[in-house]
Amino acid sequence: MKNILHIISSARGELSYSNKLSTFILERLLQQGNINKITVRDLVKDTPPHANEMSIHEFYKHPGLYDEQSQQLLSYANTIVDEVREADIIVIGTPMFNLGISTPLKAWLDQLIRAGVTYVFDEQWNRVGQFKGKKVYLAVASGGRSAEGAPDYVSAYIKDVFRSYTGITDVETYRIEGTMENGFTADYESILKDFNSTNEVF
Ligand SMILES: Cc1cc2nc3c(=O)[nH]c(=O)nc-3n(C[C@H](O)[C@H](O)[C@H](O)COP(=O)(O)O)c2cc1C
């Protein structure tokens, strides 16, 4: 039985295409069965703290030196690390904003990724991700459409950050594009038409 973590990061609630596409992905996963638990982390309703001088100091502290203040400052980070640790599948929705991911999602990642927690160093000082074997589904909504050959910063960034700092290498991206075009209608069925055949996590 698998646990799913659903990350919501568009502020547009019901109007959001990335929220809806990620929910469609969730429904497809549920249809396949074998799901134990779904945890929803809504980064808009419950905004991640931004890293600041004090929290960054705690992030790099040896765990043996943690005190009561550390527990407070690391409380959000520890909660979301536990959620990711517990998840077999992570479904992430994000709008494309200025070619990048949404700011709540970036803040979540900055709280999640931590030396000694999501990755450690081996004897040769290579990073070793601690969350290998999990699957990420990424749902990206953009107002425009990607031109052929244009760099895809959103998916490339998400793939790289998970691979480099968590050991998660299986990131599958679905896109809903052209959402700001006149007369745009969302066709989630066609975006997800190959979903079953490409899903190897079960
Ligand atoms: C501040 C801002 C920046 C945006 N930047 C881009 C962009 O760089 N490229 C693009 O194609 N669309 C851009 N858009 C359009 C959004 O990607 C589009 O509205 C998308 O549907 C938002 O996701 P959502 O529907 O999940 O909220 C931007 C919109 C806003 C408000």
PDB file of C-alpha atoms and ligand atoms in Angstrom:
ATOM      1  CA  MET A   1       0.000   0.000   0.000  1.00  0.00           C
ATOM      2  CA  LYS A   2       1.325   3.431  -1.012  1.00  0.00           C
ATOM      3  CA  ASN A   3       1.208   6.815   0.689  1.00  0.00           C
ATOM      4  CA  ILE A   4       0.694   9.937  -1.421  1.00  0.00           C
ATOM      5  CA  LEU A   5       1.725  13.485  -0.573  1.00  0.00           C
ATOM      6  CA  HIS A   6      -0.149  16.170  -2.541  1.00  0.00           C
ATOM      7  CA  ILE A   7       1.532  19.581  -2.730  1.00  0.00           C
ATOM      8  CA  ILE A   8      -0.650  22.525  -3.791  1.00  0.00           C
ATOM      9  CA  SER A   9       1.112  25.781  -4.625  1.00  0.00           C
ATOM     10  CA  SER A  10      -1.123  27.988  -6.777  1.00  0.00           C
ATOM     11  CA  ALA A  11      -2.949  30.772  -4.947  1.00  0.00           C
ATOM     12  CA  ARG A  12      -5.889  30.572  -7.371  1.00  0.00           C
ATOM     13  CA  GLY A  13      -7.752  27.801  -5.590  1.00  0.00           C
ATOM     14  CA  GLU A  14     -10.616  26.389  -7.672  1.00  0.00           C
ATOM     15  CA  LEU A  15      -9.559  28.490 -10.690  1.00  0.00           C
ATOM     16  CA  SER A  16      -6.063  27.056 -10.747  1.00  0.00           C
ATOM     17  CA  TYR A  17      -5.178  24.737 -13.604  1.00  0.00           C
ATOM     18  CA  SER A  18      -2.135  23.284 -11.835  1.00  0.00           C
ATOM     19  CA  ASN A  19      -4.227  22.493  -8.753  1.00  0.00           C
ATOM     20  CA  LYS A  20      -6.788  20.794 -10.973  1.00  0.00           C
ATOM     21  CA  LEU A  21      -4.229  18.874 -13.054  1.00  0.00           C
ATOM     22  CA  SER A  22      -2.521  17.604  -9.897  1.00  0.00           C
ATOM     23  CA  THR A  23      -5.938  16.560  -8.542  1.00  0.00           C
ATOM     24  CA  PHE A  24      -6.633  14.649 -11.776  1.00  0.00           C
ATOM     25  CA  ILE A  25      -3.287  12.862 -11.313  1.00  0.00           C
ATOM     26  CA  LEU A  26      -4.308  12.017  -7.758  1.00  0.00           C
ATOM     27  CA  GLU A  27      -7.611  10.594  -9.011  1.00  0.00           C
ATOM     28  CA  ARG A  28      -5.799   8.436 -11.568  1.00  0.00           C
ATOM     29  CA  LEU A  29      -3.569   7.076  -8.812  1.00  0.00           C
ATOM     30  CA  LEU A  30      -6.603   6.337  -6.657  1.00  0.00           C
ATOM     31  CA  GLN A  31      -8.268   4.501  -9.550  1.00  0.00           C
ATOM     32  CA  GLN A  32      -5.230   2.221  -9.742  1.00  0.00           C
ATOM     33  CA  GLY A  33      -5.830   1.283  -6.106  1.00  0.00           C
ATOM     34  CA  ASN A  34      -3.226   0.224  -3.544  1.00  0.00           C
ATOM     35  CA  ILE A  35      -3.324   3.630  -1.814  1.00  0.00           C
ATOM     36  CA  ASN A  36      -3.070   3.730   1.957  1.00  0.00           C
ATOM     37  CA  LYS A  37      -3.105   7.422   2.747  1.00  0.00           C
ATOM     38  CA  ILE A  38      -3.195  10.866   1.093  1.00  0.00           C
ATOM     39  CA  THR A  39      -1.627  13.818   2.884  1.00  0.00           C
ATOM     40  CA  VAL A  40      -2.386  17.267   1.470  1.00  0.00           C
ATOM     41  CA  ARG A  41       0.070  20.094   2.077  1.00  0.00           C
ATOM     42  CA  ASP A  42      -1.481  23.322   0.814  1.00  0.00           C
ATOM     43  CA  LEU A  43       1.367  25.839   0.608  1.00  0.00           C
ATOM     44  CA  VAL A  44      -1.049  28.724   0.094  1.00  0.00           C
ATOM     45  CA  LYS A  45      -3.308  28.089   3.090  1.00  0.00           C
ATOM     46  CA  ASP A  46      -0.288  27.230   5.249  1.00  0.00           C
ATOM     47  CA  THR A  47       2.600  29.266   3.837  1.00  0.00           C
ATOM     48  CA  PRO A  48       6.112  27.907   4.430  1.00  0.00           C
ATOM     49  CA  PRO A  49       8.382  30.233   6.399  1.00  0.00           C
ATOM     50  CA  HIS A  50      11.134  31.890   4.395  1.00  0.00           C
ATOM     51  CA  ALA A  51      14.640  30.948   5.418  1.00  0.00           C
ATOM     52  CA  ASN A  52      16.160  33.697   7.559  1.00  0.00           C
ATOM     53  CA  GLU A  53      19.369  34.245   9.488  1.00  0.00           C
ATOM     54  CA  MET A  54      18.207  32.298  12.537  1.00  0.00           C
ATOM     55  CA  SER A  55      16.682  29.332  10.727  1.00  0.00           C
ATOM     56  CA  ILE A  56      19.647  29.005   8.369  1.00  0.00           C
ATOM     57  CA  HIS A  57      21.922  28.872  11.402  1.00  0.00           C
ATOM     58  CA  GLU A  58      19.818  25.996  12.798  1.00  0.00           C
ATOM     59  CA  PHE A  59      19.844  24.182   9.453  1.00  0.00           C
ATOM     60  CA  TYR A  60      23.644  23.921   9.582  1.00  0.00           C
ATOM     61  CA  LYS A  61      23.938  23.144  13.287  1.00  0.00           C
ATOM     62  CA  HIS A  62      25.095  19.716  14.461  1.00  0.00           C
ATOM     63  CA  PRO A  63      21.979  17.900  15.739  1.00  0.00           C
ATOM     64  CA  GLY A  64      23.807  17.307  19.039  1.00  0.00           C
ATOM     65  CA  LEU A  65      23.668  21.086  19.651  1.00  0.00           C
ATOM     66  CA  TYR A  66      19.908  21.478  19.133  1.00  0.00           C
ATOM     67  CA  ASP A  67      18.087  23.250  21.971  1.00  0.00           C
ATOM     68  CA  GLU A  68      14.482  24.308  22.567  1.00  0.00           C
ATOM     69  CA  GLN A  69      14.780  27.236  20.156  1.00  0.00           C
ATOM     70  CA  SER A  70      16.102  24.885  17.467  1.00  0.00           C
ATOM     71  CA  GLN A  71      13.025  22.680  17.815  1.00  0.00           C
ATOM     72  CA  GLN A  72      10.801  25.745  17.317  1.00  0.00           C
ATOM     73  CA  LEU A  73      12.744  27.097  14.345  1.00  0.00           C
ATOM     74  CA  LEU A  74      12.955  23.688  12.693  1.00  0.00           C
ATOM     75  CA  SER A  75       9.381  22.690  13.454  1.00  0.00           C
ATOM     76  CA  TYR A  76       7.968  23.389   9.965  1.00  0.00           C
ATOM     77  CA  ALA A  77      11.023  21.891   8.240  1.00  0.00           C
ATOM     78  CA  ASN A  78      10.855  18.735  10.360  1.00  0.00           C
ATOM     79  CA  THR A  79       7.126  18.335   9.685  1.00  0.00           C
ATOM     80  CA  ILE A  80       7.509  18.510   5.908  1.00  0.00           C
ATOM     81  CA  VAL A  81      10.583  16.249   5.944  1.00  0.00           C
ATOM     82  CA  ASP A  82       8.481  13.641   7.809  1.00  0.00           C
ATOM     83  CA  GLU A  83       5.697  14.026   5.227  1.00  0.00           C
ATOM     84  CA  VAL A  84       8.128  13.423   2.364  1.00  0.00           C
ATOM     85  CA  ARG A  85       9.813  10.543   4.209  1.00  0.00           C
ATOM     86  CA  GLU A  86       6.437   8.862   4.707  1.00  0.00           C
ATOM     87  CA  ALA A  87       5.322   9.343   1.075  1.00  0.00           C
ATOM     88  CA  ASP A  88       5.920   6.827  -1.702  1.00  0.00           C
ATOM     89  CA  ILE A  89       4.458   9.190  -4.292  1.00  0.00           C
ATOM     90  CA  ILE A  90       4.591  13.008  -4.296  1.00  0.00           C
ATOM     91  CA  VAL A  91       2.201  14.913  -6.558  1.00  0.00           C
ATOM     92  CA  ILE A  92       3.204  18.565  -6.990  1.00  0.00           C
ATOM     93  CA  GLY A  93       1.183  21.278  -8.694  1.00  0.00           C
ATOM     94  CA  THR A  94       2.822  24.549  -9.659  1.00  0.00           C
ATOM     95  CA  PRO A  95       2.055  27.537 -11.859  1.00  0.00           C
ATOM     96  CA  MET A  96       4.834  28.830 -14.071  1.00  0.00           C
ATOM     97  CA  PHE A  97       5.677  32.294 -12.818  1.00  0.00           C
ATOM     98  CA  ASN A  98       8.307  34.203 -14.765  1.00  0.00           C
ATOM     99  CA  LEU A  99       9.645  30.937 -16.176  1.00  0.00           C
ATOM    100  CA  GLY A 100      10.102  29.460 -12.699  1.00  0.00           C
ATOM    101  CA  ILE A 101       8.125  27.673  -9.987  1.00  0.00           C
ATOM    102  CA  SER A 102       5.736  29.394  -7.579  1.00  0.00           C
ATOM    103  CA  THR A 103       7.282  31.153  -4.578  1.00  0.00           C
ATOM    104  CA  PRO A 104       5.490  28.985  -1.953  1.00  0.00           C
ATOM    105  CA  LEU A 105       6.912  25.895  -3.668  1.00  0.00           C
ATOM    106  CA  LYS A 106      10.413  27.394  -3.624  1.00  0.00           C
ATOM    107  CA  ALA A 107      10.023  28.238   0.067  1.00  0.00           C
ATOM    108  CA  TRP A 108       8.840  24.637   0.738  1.00  0.00           C
ATOM    109  CA  LEU A 109      11.913  23.255  -1.045  1.00  0.00           C
ATOM    110  CA  ASP A 110      14.199  25.580   0.903  1.00  0.00           C
ATOM    111  CA  GLN A 111      12.707  24.221   4.144  1.00  0.00           C
ATOM    112  CA  LEU A 112      12.844  20.608   2.943  1.00  0.00           C
ATOM    113  CA  ILE A 113      16.353  20.254   1.564  1.00  0.00           C
ATOM    114  CA  ARG A 114      18.882  19.883   4.334  1.00  0.00           C
ATOM    115  CA  ALA A 115      22.375  18.388   4.652  1.00  0.00           C
ATOM    116  CA  GLY A 116      22.318  15.479   7.071  1.00  0.00           C
ATOM    117  CA  VAL A 117      18.585  15.008   6.499  1.00  0.00           C
ATOM    118  CA  THR A 118      17.602  14.785   2.819  1.00  0.00           C
ATOM    119  CA  TYR A 119      21.201  14.045   1.790  1.00  0.00           C
ATOM    120  CA  VAL A 120      24.470  13.110   3.443  1.00  0.00           C
ATOM    121  CA  PHE A 121      28.073  13.080   2.224  1.00  0.00           C
ATOM    122  CA  ASP A 122      29.989   9.842   1.713  1.00  0.00           C
ATOM    123  CA  GLU A 123      33.714   9.458   2.402  1.00  0.00           C
ATOM    124  CA  GLN A 124      34.583  10.973  -0.998  1.00  0.00           C
ATOM    125  CA  TRP A 125      32.350  13.980  -0.277  1.00  0.00           C
ATOM    126  CA  ASN A 126      29.748  12.900  -2.806  1.00  0.00           C
ATOM    127  CA  ARG A 127      26.175  13.765  -1.902  1.00  0.00           C
ATOM    128  CA  VAL A 128      24.005  10.731  -1.208  1.00  0.00           C
ATOM    129  CA  GLY A 129      20.248  11.344  -1.329  1.00  0.00           C
ATOM    130  CA  GLN A 130      18.273   9.785   1.509  1.00  0.00           C
ATOM    131  CA  PHE A 131      14.883   9.491  -0.193  1.00  0.00           C
ATOM    132  CA  LYS A 132      15.683   7.186  -3.109  1.00  0.00           C
ATOM    133  CA  GLY A 133      12.904   5.159  -4.729  1.00  0.00           C
ATOM    134  CA  LYS A 134      10.084   7.681  -4.400  1.00  0.00           C
ATOM    135  CA  LYS A 135       8.110   8.928  -7.382  1.00  0.00           C
ATOM    136  CA  VAL A 136       7.258  12.551  -8.153  1.00  0.00           C
ATOM    137  CA  TYR A 137       4.472  13.665 -10.484  1.00  0.00           C
ATOM    138  CA  LEU A 138       4.764  17.315 -11.463  1.00  0.00           C
ATOM    139  CA  ALA A 139       1.745  19.250 -12.799  1.00  0.00           C
ATOM    140  CA  VAL A 140       2.740  22.571 -14.378  1.00  0.00           C
ATOM    141  CA  ALA A 141       0.318  25.242 -15.633  1.00  0.00           C
ATOM    142  CA  SER A 142       1.556  28.020 -17.909  1.00  0.00           C
ATOM    143  CA  GLY A 143      -0.208  30.891 -19.635  1.00  0.00           C
ATOM    144  CA  GLY A 144       1.898  30.444 -22.759  1.00  0.00           C
ATOM    145  CA  ARG A 145       3.075  27.401 -24.659  1.00  0.00           C
ATOM    146  CA  SER A 146       6.651  26.175 -24.729  1.00  0.00           C
ATOM    147  CA  ALA A 147       8.291  26.747 -28.089  1.00  0.00           C
ATOM    148  CA  GLU A 148      10.177  23.793 -29.500  1.00  0.00           C
ATOM    149  CA  GLY A 149      13.733  23.759 -28.189  1.00  0.00           C
ATOM    150  CA  ALA A 150      12.996  26.398 -25.513  1.00  0.00           C
ATOM    151  CA  PRO A 151      14.489  25.619 -22.083  1.00  0.00           C
ATOM    152  CA  ASP A 152      12.027  24.193 -19.568  1.00  0.00           C
ATOM    153  CA  TYR A 153      13.282  25.676 -16.314  1.00  0.00           C
ATOM    154  CA  VAL A 154      10.395  24.440 -14.151  1.00  0.00           C
ATOM    155  CA  SER A 155      10.676  20.742 -14.828  1.00  0.00           C
ATOM    156  CA  ALA A 156      14.476  20.832 -15.191  1.00  0.00           C
ATOM    157  CA  TYR A 157      14.832  22.602 -11.848  1.00  0.00           C
ATOM    158  CA  ILE A 158      12.459  20.260  -9.988  1.00  0.00           C
ATOM    159  CA  LYS A 159      14.185  17.201 -11.454  1.00  0.00           C
ATOM    160  CA  ASP A 160      17.637  18.482 -10.566  1.00  0.00           C
ATOM    161  CA  VAL A 161      16.830  19.584  -7.038  1.00  0.00           C
ATOM    162  CA  PHE A 162      15.210  16.236  -6.183  1.00  0.00           C
ATOM    163  CA  ARG A 163      18.008  14.230  -7.832  1.00  0.00           C
ATOM    164  CA  SER A 164      20.854  16.228  -6.297  1.00  0.00           C
ATOM    165  CA  TYR A 165      19.513  16.762  -2.789  1.00  0.00           C
ATOM    166  CA  THR A 166      17.093  13.896  -2.066  1.00  0.00           C
ATOM    167  CA  GLY A 167      18.126  11.040  -4.378  1.00  0.00           C
ATOM    168  CA  ILE A 168      14.679  11.001  -6.061  1.00  0.00           C
ATOM    169  CA  THR A 169      15.273  10.487  -9.782  1.00  0.00           C
ATOM    170  CA  ASP A 170      11.815   9.488 -10.998  1.00  0.00           C
ATOM    171  CA  VAL A 171      10.047  12.762 -11.826  1.00  0.00           C
ATOM    172  CA  GLU A 172       7.271  12.664 -14.406  1.00  0.00           C
ATOM    173  CA  THR A 173       5.961  15.982 -15.727  1.00  0.00           C
ATOM    174  CA  TYR A 174       2.517  16.817 -17.093  1.00  0.00           C
ATOM    175  CA  ARG A 175       1.823  20.257 -18.515  1.00  0.00           C
ATOM    176  CA  ILE A 176      -1.271  22.316 -19.102  1.00  0.00           C
ATOM    177  CA  GLU A 177      -0.201  25.068 -21.474  1.00  0.00           C
ATOM    178  CA  GLY A 178      -1.785  28.163 -23.001  1.00  0.00           C
ATOM    179  CA  THR A 179      -4.095  28.835 -20.053  1.00  0.00           C
ATOM    180  CA  MET A 180      -4.115  32.580 -20.799  1.00  0.00           C
ATOM    181  CA  GLU A 181      -5.120  32.212 -24.435  1.00  0.00           C
ATOM    182  CA  ASN A 182      -8.534  33.538 -25.498  1.00  0.00           C
ATOM    183  CA  GLY A 183     -11.149  30.789 -25.330  1.00  0.00           C
ATOM    184  CA  PHE A 184      -8.798  28.339 -23.613  1.00  0.00           C
ATOM    185  CA  THR A 185     -10.436  25.125 -22.456  1.00  0.00           C
ATOM    186  CA  ALA A 186      -8.666  22.591 -20.280  1.00  0.00           C
ATOM    187  CA  ASP A 187      -8.547  19.023 -21.595  1.00  0.00           C
ATOM    188  CA  TYR A 188      -7.135  17.077 -18.662  1.00  0.00           C
ATOM    189  CA  GLU A 189      -8.110  13.725 -20.201  1.00  0.00           C
ATOM    190  CA  SER A 190      -5.902  14.291 -23.211  1.00  0.00           C
ATOM    191  CA  ILE A 191      -2.979  15.586 -21.106  1.00  0.00           C
ATOM    192  CA  LEU A 192      -3.165  12.405 -19.032  1.00  0.00           C
ATOM    193  CA  LYS A 193      -3.991  10.009 -21.868  1.00  0.00           C
ATOM    194  CA  ASP A 194      -0.741   8.041 -21.421  1.00  0.00           C
ATOM    195  CA  PHE A 195      -0.822   8.167 -17.643  1.00  0.00           C
ATOM    196  CA  ASN A 196      -1.393   4.451 -16.951  1.00  0.00           C
ATOM    197  CA  SER A 197       1.213   3.165 -19.338  1.00  0.00           C
ATOM    198  CA  THR A 198       3.941   5.466 -18.037  1.00  0.00           C
ATOM    199  CA  ASN A 199       3.247   4.889 -14.364  1.00  0.00           C
ATOM    200  CA  GLU A 200       5.687   2.345 -12.989  1.00  0.00           C
ATOM    201  CA  VAL A 201       5.471   2.986  -9.292  1.00  0.00           C
ATOM    202  CA  PHE A 202       2.932   0.255  -8.529  1.00  0.00           C
TER     203      PHE A 202
HETATM  204  C1  LIG B   1       3.277  36.777 -11.881  1.00  0.00           C
HETATM  205  C2  LIG B   1       2.956  35.864 -13.046  1.00  0.00           C
HETATM  206  C3  LIG B   1       3.968  35.403 -13.837  1.00  0.00           C
HETATM  207  C4  LIG B   1       3.692  34.561 -14.915  1.00  0.00           C
HETATM  208  N1  LIG B   1       4.727  34.113 -15.688  1.00  0.00           N
HETATM  209  C5  LIG B   1       4.477  33.292 -16.740  1.00  0.00           C
HETATM  210  C6  LIG B   1       5.544  32.814 -17.555  1.00  0.00           C
HETATM  211  O1  LIG B   1       6.703  33.100 -17.351  1.00  0.00           O
HETATM  212  N2  LIG B   1       5.241  32.006 -18.608  1.00  0.00           N
HETATM  213  C7  LIG B   1       3.952  31.621 -18.882  1.00  0.00           C
HETATM  214  O2  LIG B   1       3.739  30.881 -19.845  1.00  0.00           O
HETATM  215  N3  LIG B   1       2.916  32.050 -18.106  1.00  0.00           N
HETATM  216  C8  LIG B   1       3.147  32.869 -17.049  1.00  0.00           C
HETATM  217  N4  LIG B   1       2.117  33.295 -16.238  1.00  0.00           N
HETATM  218  C9  LIG B   1       0.765  32.755 -16.461  1.00  0.00           C
HETATM  219  C10 LIG B   1       0.498  31.554 -15.528  1.00  0.00           C
HETATM  220  O3  LIG B   1       1.476  30.569 -15.691  1.00  0.00           O
HETATM  221  C11 LIG B   1      -0.885  30.955 -15.815  1.00  0.00           C
HETATM  222  O4  LIG B   1      -1.883  31.893 -15.476  1.00  0.00           O
HETATM  223  C12 LIG B   1      -1.124  29.649 -15.071  1.00  0.00           C
HETATM  224  O5  LIG B   1      -2.367  29.106 -15.457  1.00  0.00           O
HETATM  225  C13 LIG B   1      -1.087  29.855 -13.562  1.00  0.00           C
HETATM  226  O6  LIG B   1      -1.230  28.613 -12.890  1.00  0.00           O
HETATM  227  P1  LIG B   1      -2.575  28.246 -12.088  1.00  0.00           P
HETATM  228  O7  LIG B   1      -3.686  28.223 -13.098  1.00  0.00           O
HETATM  229  O8  LIG B   1      -2.303  26.907 -11.513  1.00  0.00           O
HETATM  230  O9  LIG B   1      -2.760  29.299 -11.026  1.00  0.00           O
HETATM  231  C14 LIG B   1       2.371  34.151 -15.177  1.00  0.00           C
HETATM  232  C15 LIG B   1       1.332  34.631 -14.354  1.00  0.00           C
HETATM  233  C16 LIG B   1       1.625  35.467 -13.305  1.00  0.00           C
HETATM  234  C17 LIG B   1       0.483  35.978 -12.428  1.00  0.00           C
END
